[in-house]
């Protein structure tokens, strides 16, 4: 199709320029223009026929639409599953951070009690 457009464009640019005083040149230019126009009409009719042949049927479009809808539903389920996994991982990480914080507070409390015990026991010994 691109080659026919190229052929039409080259033939349109290849037409000689015509002066108004030469009637023979005018008639030959008119003949060339009509031949270019008929060639373009043939090309357009051939492209319309080709387009009509390539156009998919309603059944094929419906089947393709159903396939795409099922693929879309499958991908949506995958997105939902992945979102659920992300939420679980976020909650687990928050739970781990809470446990780390609780463990840190507990260890700090025990260290504080141990240090205070050392200080008070040593005071009693003085």
Coordinates of N, CA, C and O in Angstrom, one line a residue:
X1 N 0.8 -1.2 0.0 CA 0.0 0.0 0.0 C 0.9 1.2 0.0 O 0.6 2.2 -0.7
X2 N 2.0 1.2 0.8 CA 2.9 2.3 0.8 C 3.6 2.5 -0.5 O 3.8 3.7 -0.9
X3 N 3.8 1.4 -1.2 CA 4.5 1.6 -2.5 C 3.5 2.2 -3.5 O 4.0 3.0 -4.4
X4 N 2.2 1.9 -3.4 CA 1.3 2.6 -4.4 C 1.2 4.1 -4.1 O 1.1 4.9 -5.0
X5 N 1.2 4.5 -2.8 CA 1.2 5.9 -2.5 C 2.5 6.6 -3.0 O 2.4 7.7 -3.5
X6 N 3.6 5.9 -2.9 CA 4.8 6.4 -3.4 C 4.8 6.6 -4.9 O 5.2 7.6 -5.4
X7 N 4.2 5.6 -5.6 CA 4.1 5.6 -7.0 C 3.2 6.8 -7.4 O 3.5 7.6 -8.3
X8 N 2.1 7.0 -6.7 CA 1.2 8.1 -7.0 C 1.9 9.4 -6.8 O 1.8 10.4 -7.6
X9 N 2.7 9.5 -5.7 CA 3.3 10.8 -5.3 C 4.4 11.1 -6.4 O 4.6 12.2 -6.8
X10 N 5.1 10.1 -6.8 CA 6.2 10.3 -7.8 C 5.6 10.7 -9.2 O 6.1 11.6 -9.8
X11 N 4.5 10.1 -9.5 CA 3.8 10.4 -10.8 C 3.2 11.8 -10.8 O 3.2 12.5 -11.8
X12 N 2.8 12.3 -9.6 CA 2.2 13.6 -9.5 C 3.3 14.6 -9.6 O 3.2 15.7 -10.1
X13 N 4.5 14.3 -9.0 CA 5.6 15.3 -9.0 C 6.3 15.2 -10.4 O 7.0 16.2 -10.8
X14 N 6.2 14.1 -11.1 CA 6.9 14.0 -12.4 C 6.1 14.7 -13.5 O 6.6 14.8 -14.6
X15 N 4.9 15.1 -13.3 CA 4.1 15.8 -14.3 C 4.8 17.1 -14.7 O 5.1 17.9 -13.8
X16 N 5.0 17.4 -16.0 CA 5.6 18.6 -16.4 C 4.8 19.8 -16.1 O 3.5 19.8 -16.1
X17 N 5.4 21.0 -15.9 CA 4.6 22.2 -15.7 C 4.2 22.7 -17.1 O 4.9 22.5 -18.1
X18 N 3.0 23.3 -17.1 CA 2.4 23.6 -18.4 C 2.2 25.1 -18.5 O 1.7 25.7 -17.6
X19 N 2.5 25.7 -19.6 CA 2.1 27.1 -19.9 C 0.8 27.2 -20.6 O 0.3 26.3 -21.2
X20 N 0.1 28.3 -20.4 CA -1.2 28.5 -21.0 C -1.2 28.6 -22.5 O -2.2 28.5 -23.1
X21 N -0.1 29.0 -23.1 CA 0.0 29.2 -24.5 C 0.1 28.0 -25.3 O -0.3 28.0 -26.5
X22 N 0.5 26.9 -24.8 CA 0.7 25.7 -25.6 C -0.5 24.7 -25.4 O -0.6 24.1 -24.3
X23 N -1.4 24.6 -26.3 CA -2.6 23.8 -26.2 C -2.3 22.3 -26.3 O -3.0 21.5 -25.7
X24 N -1.2 21.9 -27.0 CA -0.9 20.5 -27.1 C -0.3 20.0 -25.7 O -0.7 18.9 -25.3
X25 N 0.5 20.8 -25.1 CA 1.0 20.5 -23.8 C -0.1 20.4 -22.8 O -0.1 19.6 -21.9
X26 N -1.1 21.3 -22.9 CA -2.2 21.3 -22.0 C -3.0 20.0 -22.1 O -3.4 19.4 -21.1
X27 N -3.2 19.6 -23.3 CA -4.0 18.4 -23.5 C -3.2 17.1 -23.0 O -3.8 16.2 -22.4
X28 N -1.9 17.1 -23.2 CA -1.1 16.0 -22.7 C -1.1 16.0 -21.2 O -1.1 14.9 -20.6
X29 N -1.0 17.2 -20.6 CA -1.0 17.3 -19.1 C -2.4 16.8 -18.6 O -2.4 16.2 -17.6
X30 N -3.4 17.2 -19.3 CA -4.8 16.8 -18.9 C -4.9 15.2 -18.9 O -5.4 14.6 -18.0
X31 N -4.3 14.6 -20.0 CA -4.4 13.2 -20.1 C -3.6 12.5 -19.0 O -4.0 11.5 -18.4
X32 N -2.4 13.1 -18.7 CA -1.6 12.6 -17.6 C -2.3 12.7 -16.2 O -2.3 11.8 -15.4
X33 N -3.0 13.9 -16.0 CA -3.7 14.1 -14.8 C -4.9 13.1 -14.7 O -5.2 12.5 -13.6
X34 N -5.6 12.8 -15.8 CA -6.7 11.8 -15.7 C -6.2 10.4 -15.5 O -6.8 9.6 -14.8
X35 N -5.0 10.1 -16.1 CA -4.4 8.8 -15.8 C -4.0 8.6 -14.4 O -4.1 7.6 -13.8
X36 N -3.4 9.7 -13.8 CA -3.0 9.7 -12.4 C -4.3 9.5 -11.5 O -4.3 8.8 -10.6
X37 N -5.3 10.3 -11.9 CA -6.6 10.2 -11.1 C -7.2 8.8 -11.2 O -7.7 8.3 -10.2
X38 N -7.2 8.2 -12.4 CA -7.8 6.9 -12.5 C -6.9 5.8 -11.8 O -7.4 4.9 -11.2
X39 N -5.6 6.0 -11.8 CA -4.7 5.1 -11.1 C -5.0 5.3 -9.6 O -5.1 4.3 -8.8
X40 N -5.2 6.5 -9.1 CA -5.5 6.7 -7.7 C -6.8 6.1 -7.3 O -7.0 5.6 -6.2
X41 N -7.8 6.2 -8.2 CA -9.1 5.6 -8.0 C -9.0 4.1 -7.9 O -9.7 3.5 -7.1
X42 N -8.2 3.5 -8.8 CA -8.0 2.1 -8.8 C -7.4 1.7 -7.5 O -7.7 0.6 -6.9
X43 N -6.4 2.4 -7.1 CA -5.7 2.1 -5.8 C -6.6 2.2 -4.6 O -6.6 1.4 -3.8
X44 N -7.4 3.3 -4.6 CA -8.4 3.4 -3.5 C -9.4 2.3 -3.5 O -9.8 1.8 -2.4
X45 N -9.9 1.9 -4.7 CA -10.9 0.8 -4.7 C -10.2 -0.5 -4.3 O -10.8 -1.3 -3.6
X46 N -9.0 -0.7 -4.7 CA -8.3 -1.9 -4.3 C -8.0 -1.9 -2.8 O -8.1 -2.9 -2.1
X47 N -7.7 -0.7 -2.2 CA -7.5 -0.6 -0.8 C -8.8 -0.8 0.0 O -8.8 -1.4 1.0
X48 N -9.9 -0.3 -0.6 CA -11.2 -0.5 0.1 C -11.5 -2.0 0.1 O -12.0 -2.6 1.0
X49 N -11.2 -2.7 -1.0 CA -11.5 -4.1 -1.1 C -10.6 -4.9 -0.2 O -11.0 -5.8 0.5
X50 N -9.3 -4.5 -0.1 CA -8.4 -5.1 0.8 C -8.8 -4.9 2.2 O -8.7 -5.8 3.1
X51 N -9.2 -3.7 2.5 CA -9.7 -3.4 3.9 C -10.9 -4.2 4.2 O -11.1 -4.7 5.4
X52 N -11.8 -4.4 3.3 CA -13.0 -5.2 3.5 C -12.6 -6.6 3.7 O -13.2 -7.3 4.5
X53 N -11.6 -7.1 3.0 CA -11.2 -8.5 3.2 C -10.5 -8.7 4.6 O -10.6 -9.8 5.2
X54 N -9.7 -7.7 5.0 CA -8.9 -7.9 6.2 C -9.8 -7.7 7.4 O -9.5 -8.2 8.5
X55 N -10.8 -6.9 7.3 CA -11.7 -6.6 8.5 C -12.2 -7.9 9.1 O -12.8 -8.8 8.4
X56 N -12.0 -8.1 10.5 CA -12.4 -9.3 11.1 C -13.9 -9.4 11.2 O -14.6 -8.4 11.2
X57 N -14.4 -10.6 11.3 CA -15.8 -10.8 11.4 C -16.3 -10.5 12.9 O -15.5 -10.4 13.8
X58 N -17.6 -10.4 13.0 CA -18.1 -10.1 14.4 C -17.9 -11.2 15.3 O -17.6 -11.0 16.5
X59 N -17.9 -12.4 14.8 CA -17.6 -13.6 15.7 C -16.1 -13.6 16.2 O -15.9 -13.8 17.4
X60 N -15.2 -13.2 15.3 CA -13.8 -13.2 15.7 C -13.6 -12.0 16.7 O -12.9 -12.2 17.7
X61 N -14.3 -10.9 16.5 CA -14.1 -9.8 17.4 C -14.7 -10.2 18.8 O -14.2 -9.8 19.8
X62 N -15.8 -10.9 18.8 CA -16.5 -11.3 20.0 C -15.6 -12.3 20.8 O -15.4 -12.2 22.0
X63 N -15.0 -13.2 20.0 CA -14.1 -14.2 20.7 C -12.8 -13.5 21.3 O -12.4 -13.8 22.4
X64 N -12.3 -12.5 20.5 CA -11.1 -11.8 21.0 C -11.5 -11.0 22.2 O -10.7 -10.9 23.2
X65 N -12.7 -10.4 22.2 CA -13.2 -9.6 23.3 C -13.3 -10.5 24.6 O -12.9 -10.1 25.7
X66 N -13.9 -11.7 24.4 CA -14.1 -12.6 25.5 C -12.7 -13.0 26.1 O -12.5 -13.1 27.3
X67 N -11.8 -13.3 25.2 CA -10.4 -13.7 25.6 C -9.8 -12.6 26.4 O -9.1 -12.8 27.5
X68 N -9.9 -11.4 25.9 CA -9.3 -10.2 26.7 C -10.0 -10.0 28.0 O -9.4 -9.7 29.0
X69 N -11.3 -10.2 28.1 CA -12.0 -10.0 29.3 C -11.6 -11.1 30.3 O -11.4 -10.8 31.5
X70 N -11.4 -12.3 29.9 CA -11.0 -13.4 30.8 C -9.6 -13.1 31.3 O -9.2 -13.3 32.4
X71 N -8.7 -12.6 30.4 CA -7.3 -12.3 30.7 C -7.3 -11.1 31.8 O -6.6 -11.1 32.7
X72 N -8.2 -10.2 31.5 CA -8.3 -9.0 32.4 C -8.8 -9.5 33.8 O -8.2 -9.0 34.8
X73 N -9.7 -10.4 33.9 CA -10.2 -10.9 35.2 C -9.1 -11.7 35.9 O -8.9 -11.6 37.1
X74 N -8.3 -12.5 35.1 CA -7.2 -13.2 35.7 C -6.2 -12.3 36.3 O -5.7 -12.5 37.4
X75 N -5.8 -11.2 35.5 CA -4.8 -10.3 36.0 C -5.4 -9.5 37.2 O -4.6 -9.2 38.1
X76 N -6.7 -9.2 37.2 CA -7.2 -8.5 38.4 C -7.2 -9.4 39.6 O -6.9 -8.9 40.7
X77 N -7.4 -10.7 39.5 CA -7.2 -11.6 40.6 C -5.8 -11.7 41.1 O -5.5 -11.7 42.3
X78 N -4.9 -11.7 40.2 CA -3.4 -11.7 40.6 C -3.1 -10.4 41.3 O -2.4 -10.4 42.3
X79 N -3.6 -9.3 40.9 CA -3.4 -8.0 41.5 C -4.0 -8.1 42.9 O -3.3 -7.6 43.9
X80 N -5.2 -8.6 43.1 CA -5.8 -8.7 44.4 C -5.0 -9.6 45.3 O -4.8 -9.3 46.5
X81 N -4.5 -10.8 44.8 CA -3.7 -11.7 45.6 C -2.4 -11.0 46.0 O -2.0 -11.1 47.2
X82 N -1.7 -10.3 45.1 CA -0.5 -9.6 45.5 C -0.8 -8.5 46.5 O 0.1 -8.3 47.4
X83 N -1.9 -7.8 46.4 CA -2.2 -6.8 47.3 C -2.4 -7.4 48.7 O -2.0 -6.8 49.7
X84 N -3.1 -8.5 48.8 CA -3.3 -9.2 50.0 C -1.9 -9.6 50.6 O -1.7 -9.4 51.8
X85 N -1.0 -10.1 49.8 CA 0.3 -10.5 50.3 C 1.1 -9.3 50.8 O 1.7 -9.4 51.8
X86 N 0.9 -8.2 50.1 CA 1.6 -6.9 50.6 C 1.1 -6.5 52.0 O 1.8 -6.2 52.9
X87 N -0.3 -6.6 52.1 CA -0.9 -6.2 53.4 C -0.4 -7.1 54.5 O -0.1 -6.7 55.6
X88 N -0.3 -8.4 54.2 CA 0.1 -9.4 55.2 C 1.6 -9.1 55.6 O 1.9 -9.0 56.8
X89 N 2.4 -8.8 54.6 CA 3.8 -8.5 54.9 C 4.0 -7.2 55.7 O 4.8 -7.1 56.6
X90 N 3.1 -6.2 55.4 CA 3.2 -4.9 56.2 C 2.8 -5.2 57.6 O 3.4 -4.7 58.5
X91 N 1.7 -5.9 57.8 CA 1.3 -6.2 59.2 C 2.3 -7.0 60.0 O 2.5 -6.8 61.1
X92 N 2.9 -8.0 59.3 CA 4.0 -8.8 59.9 C 5.2 -7.9 60.3 O 5.7 -8.1 61.4
X93 N 5.5 -7.0 59.4 CA 6.7 -6.2 59.8 C 6.3 -5.2 60.9 O 7.2 -4.9 61.8
X94 N 5.1 -4.7 60.9 CA 4.7 -3.9 62.1 C 4.7 -4.7 63.4 O 5.1 -4.2 64.4
X95 N 4.2 -5.9 63.3 CA 4.2 -6.8 64.5 C 5.6 -7.1 65.0 O 5.9 -7.1 66.2
X96 N 6.6 -7.3 64.0 CA 8.0 -7.5 64.4 C 8.6 -6.3 65.0 O 9.3 -6.4 66.0
X97 N 8.2 -5.1 64.5 CA 8.7 -3.9 65.1 C 8.2 -3.7 66.5 O 8.9 -3.2 67.4
X98 N 6.9 -4.0 66.7 CA 6.3 -3.9 68.0 C 7.0 -4.9 69.0 O 7.3 -4.5 70.1
X99 N 7.3 -6.1 68.5 CA 8.0 -7.1 69.4 C 9.4 -6.6 69.7 O 9.9 -6.8 70.9
X100 N 10.1 -6.1 68.7 CA 11.5 -5.5 69.0 C 11.4 -4.4 70.0 O 12.3 -4.3 70.9
X101 N 10.4 -3.5 69.8 CA 10.3 -2.4 70.8 C 10.0 -2.9 72.2 O 10.6 -2.5 73.2
X102 N 9.1 -3.9 72.3 CA 8.7 -4.5 73.6 C 10.0 -5.2 74.2 O 10.2 -5.1 75.4
X103 N 10.7 -5.9 73.4 CA 11.9 -6.6 73.9 C 13.0 -5.6 74.4 O 13.6 -5.8 75.4
X104 N 13.1 -4.5 73.6 CA 14.0 -3.4 74.0 C 13.6 -2.8 75.3 O 14.5 -2.5 76.2
X105 N 12.4 -2.5 75.5 CA 11.9 -1.9 76.8 C 12.1 -2.9 77.9 O 12.6 -2.5 79.0
X106 N 11.8 -4.2 77.7 CA 12.0 -5.2 78.7 C 13.5 -5.3 79.1 O 13.9 -5.4 80.3
X107 N 14.4 -5.3 78.1 CA 15.8 -5.4 78.4 C 16.3 -4.2 79.1 O 17.1 -4.3 80.0
X108 N 15.8 -3.0 78.7 CA 16.2 -1.8 79.4 C 15.8 -1.8 80.8 O 16.5 -1.3 81.7
X109 N 14.6 -2.3 81.1 CA 14.1 -2.4 82.5 C 14.9 -3.3 83.3 O 15.3 -3.0 84.4
X110 N 15.3 -4.5 82.7 CA 16.1 -5.4 83.5 C 17.5 -4.9 83.7 O 18.0 -5.0 84.8
X111 N 18.1 -4.2 82.7 CA 19.4 -3.6 82.9 C 19.3 -2.5 84.0 O 20.2 -2.4 84.9
X112 N 18.3 -1.7 84.0 CA 18.1 -0.6 85.0 C 17.9 -1.2 86.4 O 18.5 -0.7 87.3
X113 N 17.2 -2.3 86.5 CA 17.0 -2.9 87.8 C 18.4 -3.5 88.3 O 18.7 -3.4 89.4
X114 N 19.1 -4.1 87.4 CA 20.4 -4.7 87.7 C 21.4 -3.6 88.2 O 22.1 -3.8 89.2
X115 N 21.4 -2.5 87.4 CA 22.4 -1.4 87.8 C 21.9 -0.8 89.1 O 22.8 -0.6 90.0
X116 N 20.6 -0.6 89.3 CA 20.2 0.0 90.6 C 20.5 -1.0 91.8 O 20.8 -0.6 92.9
X117 N 20.3 -2.3 91.5 CA 20.6 -3.3 92.5 C 22.1 -3.2 92.9 O 22.5 -3.3 94.1
X118 N 23.0 -3.1 91.9 CA 24.4 -3.0 92.2 C 24.7 -1.8 93.0 O 25.5 -1.8 93.9
X119 N 24.1 -0.7 92.7 CA 24.4 0.6 93.4 C 23.9 0.5 94.8 O 24.6 0.8 95.8
X120 N 22.6 0.0 95.0 CA 22.1 -0.1 96.4 C 22.8 -1.1 97.2 O 23.0 -1.0 98.4
X121 N 23.2 -2.2 96.6 CA 23.9 -3.3 97.4 C 25.2 -2.8 97.8 O 25.7 -3.0 98.9
X122 N 25.9 -2.1 97.0 CA 27.2 -1.5 97.3 C 27.1 -0.5 98.4 O 28.0 -0.3 99.2
X123 N 26.0 0.3 98.4 CA 25.8 1.3 99.4 C 25.7 0.7 100.8 O 26.1 1.2 101.8
X124 N 25.0 -0.4 100.8 CA 24.7 -1.1 102.0 C 26.1 -1.7 102.6 O 26.3 -1.8 103.8
X125 N 27.0 -2.0 101.7 CA 28.2 -2.6 102.1 C 29.2 -1.5 102.7 O 30.1 -1.8 103.4
X126 N 29.0 -0.2 102.3 CA 29.9 0.8 102.8 C 29.6 1.0 104.2 O 29.7 1.4 105.1

